[in-house]
Tab-separated table of C-alpha atoms in Angstrom:
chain	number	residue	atom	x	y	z
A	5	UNK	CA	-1.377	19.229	-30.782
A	6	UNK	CA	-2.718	17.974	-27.610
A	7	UNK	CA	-2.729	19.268	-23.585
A	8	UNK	CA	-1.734	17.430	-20.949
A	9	UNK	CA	-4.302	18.837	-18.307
A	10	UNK	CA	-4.808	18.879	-14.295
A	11	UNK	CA	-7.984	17.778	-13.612
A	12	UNK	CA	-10.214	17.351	-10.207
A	13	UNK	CA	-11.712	13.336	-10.879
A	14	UNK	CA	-15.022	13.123	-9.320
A	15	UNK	CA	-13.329	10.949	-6.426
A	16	UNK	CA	-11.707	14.326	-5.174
A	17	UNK	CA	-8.461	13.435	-6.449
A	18	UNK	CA	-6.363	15.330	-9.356
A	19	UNK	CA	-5.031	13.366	-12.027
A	20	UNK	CA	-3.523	14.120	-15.076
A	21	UNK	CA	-5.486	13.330	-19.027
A	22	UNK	CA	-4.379	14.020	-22.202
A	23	UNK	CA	-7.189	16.577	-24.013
A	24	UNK	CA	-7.118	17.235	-27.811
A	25	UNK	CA	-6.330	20.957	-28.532
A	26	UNK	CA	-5.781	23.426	-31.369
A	27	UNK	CA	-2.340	24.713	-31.608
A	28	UNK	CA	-1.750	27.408	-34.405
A	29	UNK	CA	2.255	28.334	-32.995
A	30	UNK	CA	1.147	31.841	-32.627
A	31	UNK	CA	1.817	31.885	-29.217
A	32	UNK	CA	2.189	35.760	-28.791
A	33	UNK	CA	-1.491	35.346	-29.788
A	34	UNK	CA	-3.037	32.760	-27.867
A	35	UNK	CA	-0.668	32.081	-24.742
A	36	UNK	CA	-3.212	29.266	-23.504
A	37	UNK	CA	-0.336	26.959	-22.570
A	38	UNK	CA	1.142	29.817	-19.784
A	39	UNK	CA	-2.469	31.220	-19.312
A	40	UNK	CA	-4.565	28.076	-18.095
A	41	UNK	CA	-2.650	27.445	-14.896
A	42	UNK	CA	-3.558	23.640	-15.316
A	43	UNK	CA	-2.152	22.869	-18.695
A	44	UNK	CA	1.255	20.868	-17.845
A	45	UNK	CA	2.219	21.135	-21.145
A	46	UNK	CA	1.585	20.837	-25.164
A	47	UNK	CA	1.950	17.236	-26.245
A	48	UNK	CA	2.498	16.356	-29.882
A	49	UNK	CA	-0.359	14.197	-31.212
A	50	UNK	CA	2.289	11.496	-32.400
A	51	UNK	CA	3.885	11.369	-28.758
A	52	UNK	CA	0.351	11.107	-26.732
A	53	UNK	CA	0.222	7.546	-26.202
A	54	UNK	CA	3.956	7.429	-25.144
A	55	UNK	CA	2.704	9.810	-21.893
A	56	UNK	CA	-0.728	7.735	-21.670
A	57	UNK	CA	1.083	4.614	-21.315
A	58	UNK	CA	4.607	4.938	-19.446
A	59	UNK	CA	3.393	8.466	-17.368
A	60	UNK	CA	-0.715	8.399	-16.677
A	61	UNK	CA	-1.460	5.133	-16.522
A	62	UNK	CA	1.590	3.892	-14.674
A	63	UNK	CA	0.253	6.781	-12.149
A	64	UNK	CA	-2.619	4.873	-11.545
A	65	UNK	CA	-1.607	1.603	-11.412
A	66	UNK	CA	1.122	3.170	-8.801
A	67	UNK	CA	-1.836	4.369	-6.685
A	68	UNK	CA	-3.677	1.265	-6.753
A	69	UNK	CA	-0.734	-0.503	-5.205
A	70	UNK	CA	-0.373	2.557	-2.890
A	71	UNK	CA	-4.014	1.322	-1.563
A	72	UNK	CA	-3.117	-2.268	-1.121
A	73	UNK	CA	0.150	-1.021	1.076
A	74	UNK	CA	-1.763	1.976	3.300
A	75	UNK	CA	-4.463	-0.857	3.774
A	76	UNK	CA	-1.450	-3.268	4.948
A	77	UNK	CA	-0.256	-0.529	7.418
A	78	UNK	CA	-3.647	0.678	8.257
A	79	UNK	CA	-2.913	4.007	7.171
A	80	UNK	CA	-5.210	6.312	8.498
A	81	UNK	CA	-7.866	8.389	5.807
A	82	UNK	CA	-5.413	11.476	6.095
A	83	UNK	CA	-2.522	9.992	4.876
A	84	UNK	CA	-3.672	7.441	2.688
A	85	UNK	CA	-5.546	10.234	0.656
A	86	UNK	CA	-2.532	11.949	0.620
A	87	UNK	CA	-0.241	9.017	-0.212
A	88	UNK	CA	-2.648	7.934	-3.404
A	89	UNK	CA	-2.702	11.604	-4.238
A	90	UNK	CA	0.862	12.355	-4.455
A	91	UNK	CA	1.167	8.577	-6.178
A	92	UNK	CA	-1.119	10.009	-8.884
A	93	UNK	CA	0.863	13.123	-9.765
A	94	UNK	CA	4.079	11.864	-8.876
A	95	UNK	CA	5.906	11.650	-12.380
A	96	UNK	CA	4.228	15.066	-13.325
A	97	UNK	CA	7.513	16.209	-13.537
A	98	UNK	CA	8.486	13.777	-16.891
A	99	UNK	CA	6.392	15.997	-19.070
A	100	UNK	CA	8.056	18.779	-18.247
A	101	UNK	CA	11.608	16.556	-19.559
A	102	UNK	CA	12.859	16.805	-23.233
A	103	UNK	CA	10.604	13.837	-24.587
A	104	UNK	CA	13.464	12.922	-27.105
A	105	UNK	CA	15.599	12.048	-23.308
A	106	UNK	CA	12.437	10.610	-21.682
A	107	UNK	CA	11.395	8.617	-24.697
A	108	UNK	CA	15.025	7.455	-25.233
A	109	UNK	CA	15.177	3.390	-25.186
A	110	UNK	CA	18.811	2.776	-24.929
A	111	UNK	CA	21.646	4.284	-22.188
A	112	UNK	CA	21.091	7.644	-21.298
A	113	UNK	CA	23.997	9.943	-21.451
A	114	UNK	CA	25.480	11.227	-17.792
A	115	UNK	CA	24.256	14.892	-18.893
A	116	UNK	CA	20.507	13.095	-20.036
A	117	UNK	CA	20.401	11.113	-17.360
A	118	UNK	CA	21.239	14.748	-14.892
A	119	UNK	CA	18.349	16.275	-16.231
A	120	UNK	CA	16.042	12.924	-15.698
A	121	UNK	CA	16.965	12.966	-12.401
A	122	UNK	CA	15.184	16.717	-12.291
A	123	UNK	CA	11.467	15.690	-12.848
A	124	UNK	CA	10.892	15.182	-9.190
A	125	UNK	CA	12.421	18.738	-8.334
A	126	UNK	CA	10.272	20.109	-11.550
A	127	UNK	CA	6.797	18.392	-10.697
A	128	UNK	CA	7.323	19.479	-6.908
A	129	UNK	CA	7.821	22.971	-7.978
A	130	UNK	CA	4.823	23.308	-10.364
A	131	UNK	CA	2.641	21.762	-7.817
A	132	UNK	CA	3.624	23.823	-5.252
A	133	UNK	CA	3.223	26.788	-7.420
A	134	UNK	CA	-0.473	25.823	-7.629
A	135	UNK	CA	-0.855	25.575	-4.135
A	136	UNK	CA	-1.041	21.997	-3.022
A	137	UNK	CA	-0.315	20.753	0.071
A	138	UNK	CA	3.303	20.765	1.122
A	139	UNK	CA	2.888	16.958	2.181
A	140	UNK	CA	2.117	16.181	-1.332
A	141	UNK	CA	4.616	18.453	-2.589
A	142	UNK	CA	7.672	16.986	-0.604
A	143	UNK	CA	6.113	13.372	-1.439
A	144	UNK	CA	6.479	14.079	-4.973
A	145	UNK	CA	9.892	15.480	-4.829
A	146	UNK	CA	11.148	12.608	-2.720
A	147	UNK	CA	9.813	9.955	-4.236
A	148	UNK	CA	13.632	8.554	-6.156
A	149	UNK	CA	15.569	8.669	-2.813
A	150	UNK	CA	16.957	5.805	-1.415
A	151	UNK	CA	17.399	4.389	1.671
A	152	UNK	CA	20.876	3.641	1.446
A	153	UNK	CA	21.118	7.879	1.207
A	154	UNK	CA	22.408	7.589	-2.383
A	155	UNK	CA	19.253	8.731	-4.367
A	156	UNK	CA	17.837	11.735	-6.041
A	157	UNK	CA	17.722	14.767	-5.779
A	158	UNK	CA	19.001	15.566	-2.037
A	159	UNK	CA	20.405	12.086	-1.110
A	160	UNK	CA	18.174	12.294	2.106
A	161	UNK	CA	18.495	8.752	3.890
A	162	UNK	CA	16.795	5.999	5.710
A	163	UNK	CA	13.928	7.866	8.196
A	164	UNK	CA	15.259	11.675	6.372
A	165	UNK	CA	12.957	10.250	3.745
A	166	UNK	CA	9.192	10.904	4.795
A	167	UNK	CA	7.253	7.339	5.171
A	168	UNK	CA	4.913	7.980	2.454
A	169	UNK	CA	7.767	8.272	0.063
A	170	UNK	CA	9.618	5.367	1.069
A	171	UNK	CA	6.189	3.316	0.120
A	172	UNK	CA	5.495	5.067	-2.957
A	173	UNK	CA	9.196	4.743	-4.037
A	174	UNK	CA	8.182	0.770	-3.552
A	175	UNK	CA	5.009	0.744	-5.264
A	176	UNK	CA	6.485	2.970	-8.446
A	177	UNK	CA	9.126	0.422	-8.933
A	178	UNK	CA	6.656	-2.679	-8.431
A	179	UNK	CA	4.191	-1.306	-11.038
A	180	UNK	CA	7.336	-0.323	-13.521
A	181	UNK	CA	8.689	-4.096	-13.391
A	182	UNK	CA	5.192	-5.722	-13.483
A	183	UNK	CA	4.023	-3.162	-16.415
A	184	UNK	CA	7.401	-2.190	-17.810
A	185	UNK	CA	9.041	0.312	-19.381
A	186	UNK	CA	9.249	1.792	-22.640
A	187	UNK	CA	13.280	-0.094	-22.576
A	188	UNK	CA	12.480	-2.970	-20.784
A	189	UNK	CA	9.410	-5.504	-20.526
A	190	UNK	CA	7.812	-6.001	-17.983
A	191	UNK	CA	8.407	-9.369	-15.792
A	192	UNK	CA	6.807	-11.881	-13.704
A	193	UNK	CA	5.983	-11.519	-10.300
A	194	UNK	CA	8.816	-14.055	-8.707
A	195	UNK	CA	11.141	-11.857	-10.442
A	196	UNK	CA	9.803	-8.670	-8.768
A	197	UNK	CA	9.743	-10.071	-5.375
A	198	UNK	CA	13.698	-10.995	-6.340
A	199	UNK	CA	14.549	-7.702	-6.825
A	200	UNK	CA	12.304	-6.211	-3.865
A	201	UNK	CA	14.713	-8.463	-1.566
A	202	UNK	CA	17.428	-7.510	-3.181
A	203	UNK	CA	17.297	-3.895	-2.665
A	204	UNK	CA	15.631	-3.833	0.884
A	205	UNK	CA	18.020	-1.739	2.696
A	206	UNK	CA	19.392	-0.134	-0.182
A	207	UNK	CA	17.148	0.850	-2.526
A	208	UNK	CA	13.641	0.379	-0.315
A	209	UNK	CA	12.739	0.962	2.996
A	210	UNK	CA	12.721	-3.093	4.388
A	211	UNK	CA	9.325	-3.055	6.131
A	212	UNK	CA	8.173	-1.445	3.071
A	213	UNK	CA	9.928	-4.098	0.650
A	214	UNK	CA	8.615	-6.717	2.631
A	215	UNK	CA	4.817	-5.883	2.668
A	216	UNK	CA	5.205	-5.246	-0.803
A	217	UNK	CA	6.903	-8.953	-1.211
A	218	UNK	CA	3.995	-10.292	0.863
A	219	UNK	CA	1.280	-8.668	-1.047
A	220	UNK	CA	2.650	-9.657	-4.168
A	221	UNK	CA	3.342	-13.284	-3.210
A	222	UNK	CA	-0.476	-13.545	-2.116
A	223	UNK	CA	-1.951	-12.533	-5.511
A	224	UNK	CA	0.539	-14.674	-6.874
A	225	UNK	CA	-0.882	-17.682	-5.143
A	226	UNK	CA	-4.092	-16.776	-5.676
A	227	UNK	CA	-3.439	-16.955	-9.856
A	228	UNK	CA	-1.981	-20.487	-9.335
């Protein structure tokens, strides 16, 4: 078995990694999982690079567009530190989802897809149980509303939804179509900036859609 473990990087953010770990299913016994407050979970050794892939590393990629839009809307240090934090935690919740729903790579069921639409609600409550910032917290939980008011999980709308979550709701989609998913591969950037003006105003926040389009479009000129 292996942990899926909080941990402080030595750029002062927390991030999630994956940590080999002995697991004997004595749990009466051991109890590290509920004692070590950091520990997000026990991850079978077979399912690890499932989370690396389509939970950890799309976290980071999702913060490193979070940069490149705070930058755009000259952010200042406060909230850009706590936009890329919240960007780097902000599926926390899908390891705390049955991994046979999350993993799933055809149509989810309407009860699977009710209790997918819960990892925002379940990573904001474990991080606020741990005491982080209630910025962060909120960020987390709001991050799959829409602007149109027909998201997840309180159907907030337009300005309801804090800033920082309207731009990392833009950035998490942007990294999922340029990486993709574990059901769908990933696609070219004139397709993303497609769908980006597709959904502004519905899905996305426009001003947010749009400096996404234009920082897209720019480092897809400068690959020409």
């Amino acid at each position: 078995m292996e942990f899926a473990l909080l941990v402080l990087d030595y750029d002062g953010y927390y991030k999630l990694e994956i940590a080999g770990g002995y697991c004997d299913g004595n749990c009466s016994v051991c109890r590290k999982c509920t004692n070590n407050r950091n520990i997000v979970t026990l991850i079978r050794e077979e399912n690890a690079e499932f989370y690396q892939k389509y939970v950890l590393d799309h976290q980071t990629r999702t913060a490193e567009l979070c940069k490149k839009v705070s930058k755009a809307f000259s952010l200042d240090e406060s909230e850009k530190r706590i936009l890329i934090q919240s960007a780097l935690l902000h599926d926390i919740g899908k390891l705390l989802i049955n991994f046979k729903i999350l993993s799933k790579d055809t149509s989810l069921s309407p009860f699977e897809r009710r209790i997918m639409e819960f990892h925002p609600s379940k990573g904001a409550e474990w991080l606020r149980e741990r005491g982080f910032p209630e910025e962060i917290v909120t960020i987390v939980e709001t991050h799959h509303e829409r602007y149109d008011g027909i998201g997840y999980p309180y159907g907030l709308k337009g300005n309801e939804i804090p800033f920082l979550a309207r731009i990392l709701a833009v950035c998490d989609a942007a990294d999922a179509m340029m990486s993709g998913r574990h059901y769908k591969a990933a696609v070219e950037k004139k397709f993303i900036i497609e769908e980006l003006l597709k959904n502004s105003g519905s899905q996305f926040d426009p001003m947010v859609a749009r400096t996404m389009i234009e920082i897209t479009h720019e480092e897809e000129m400068a690959n020409v």
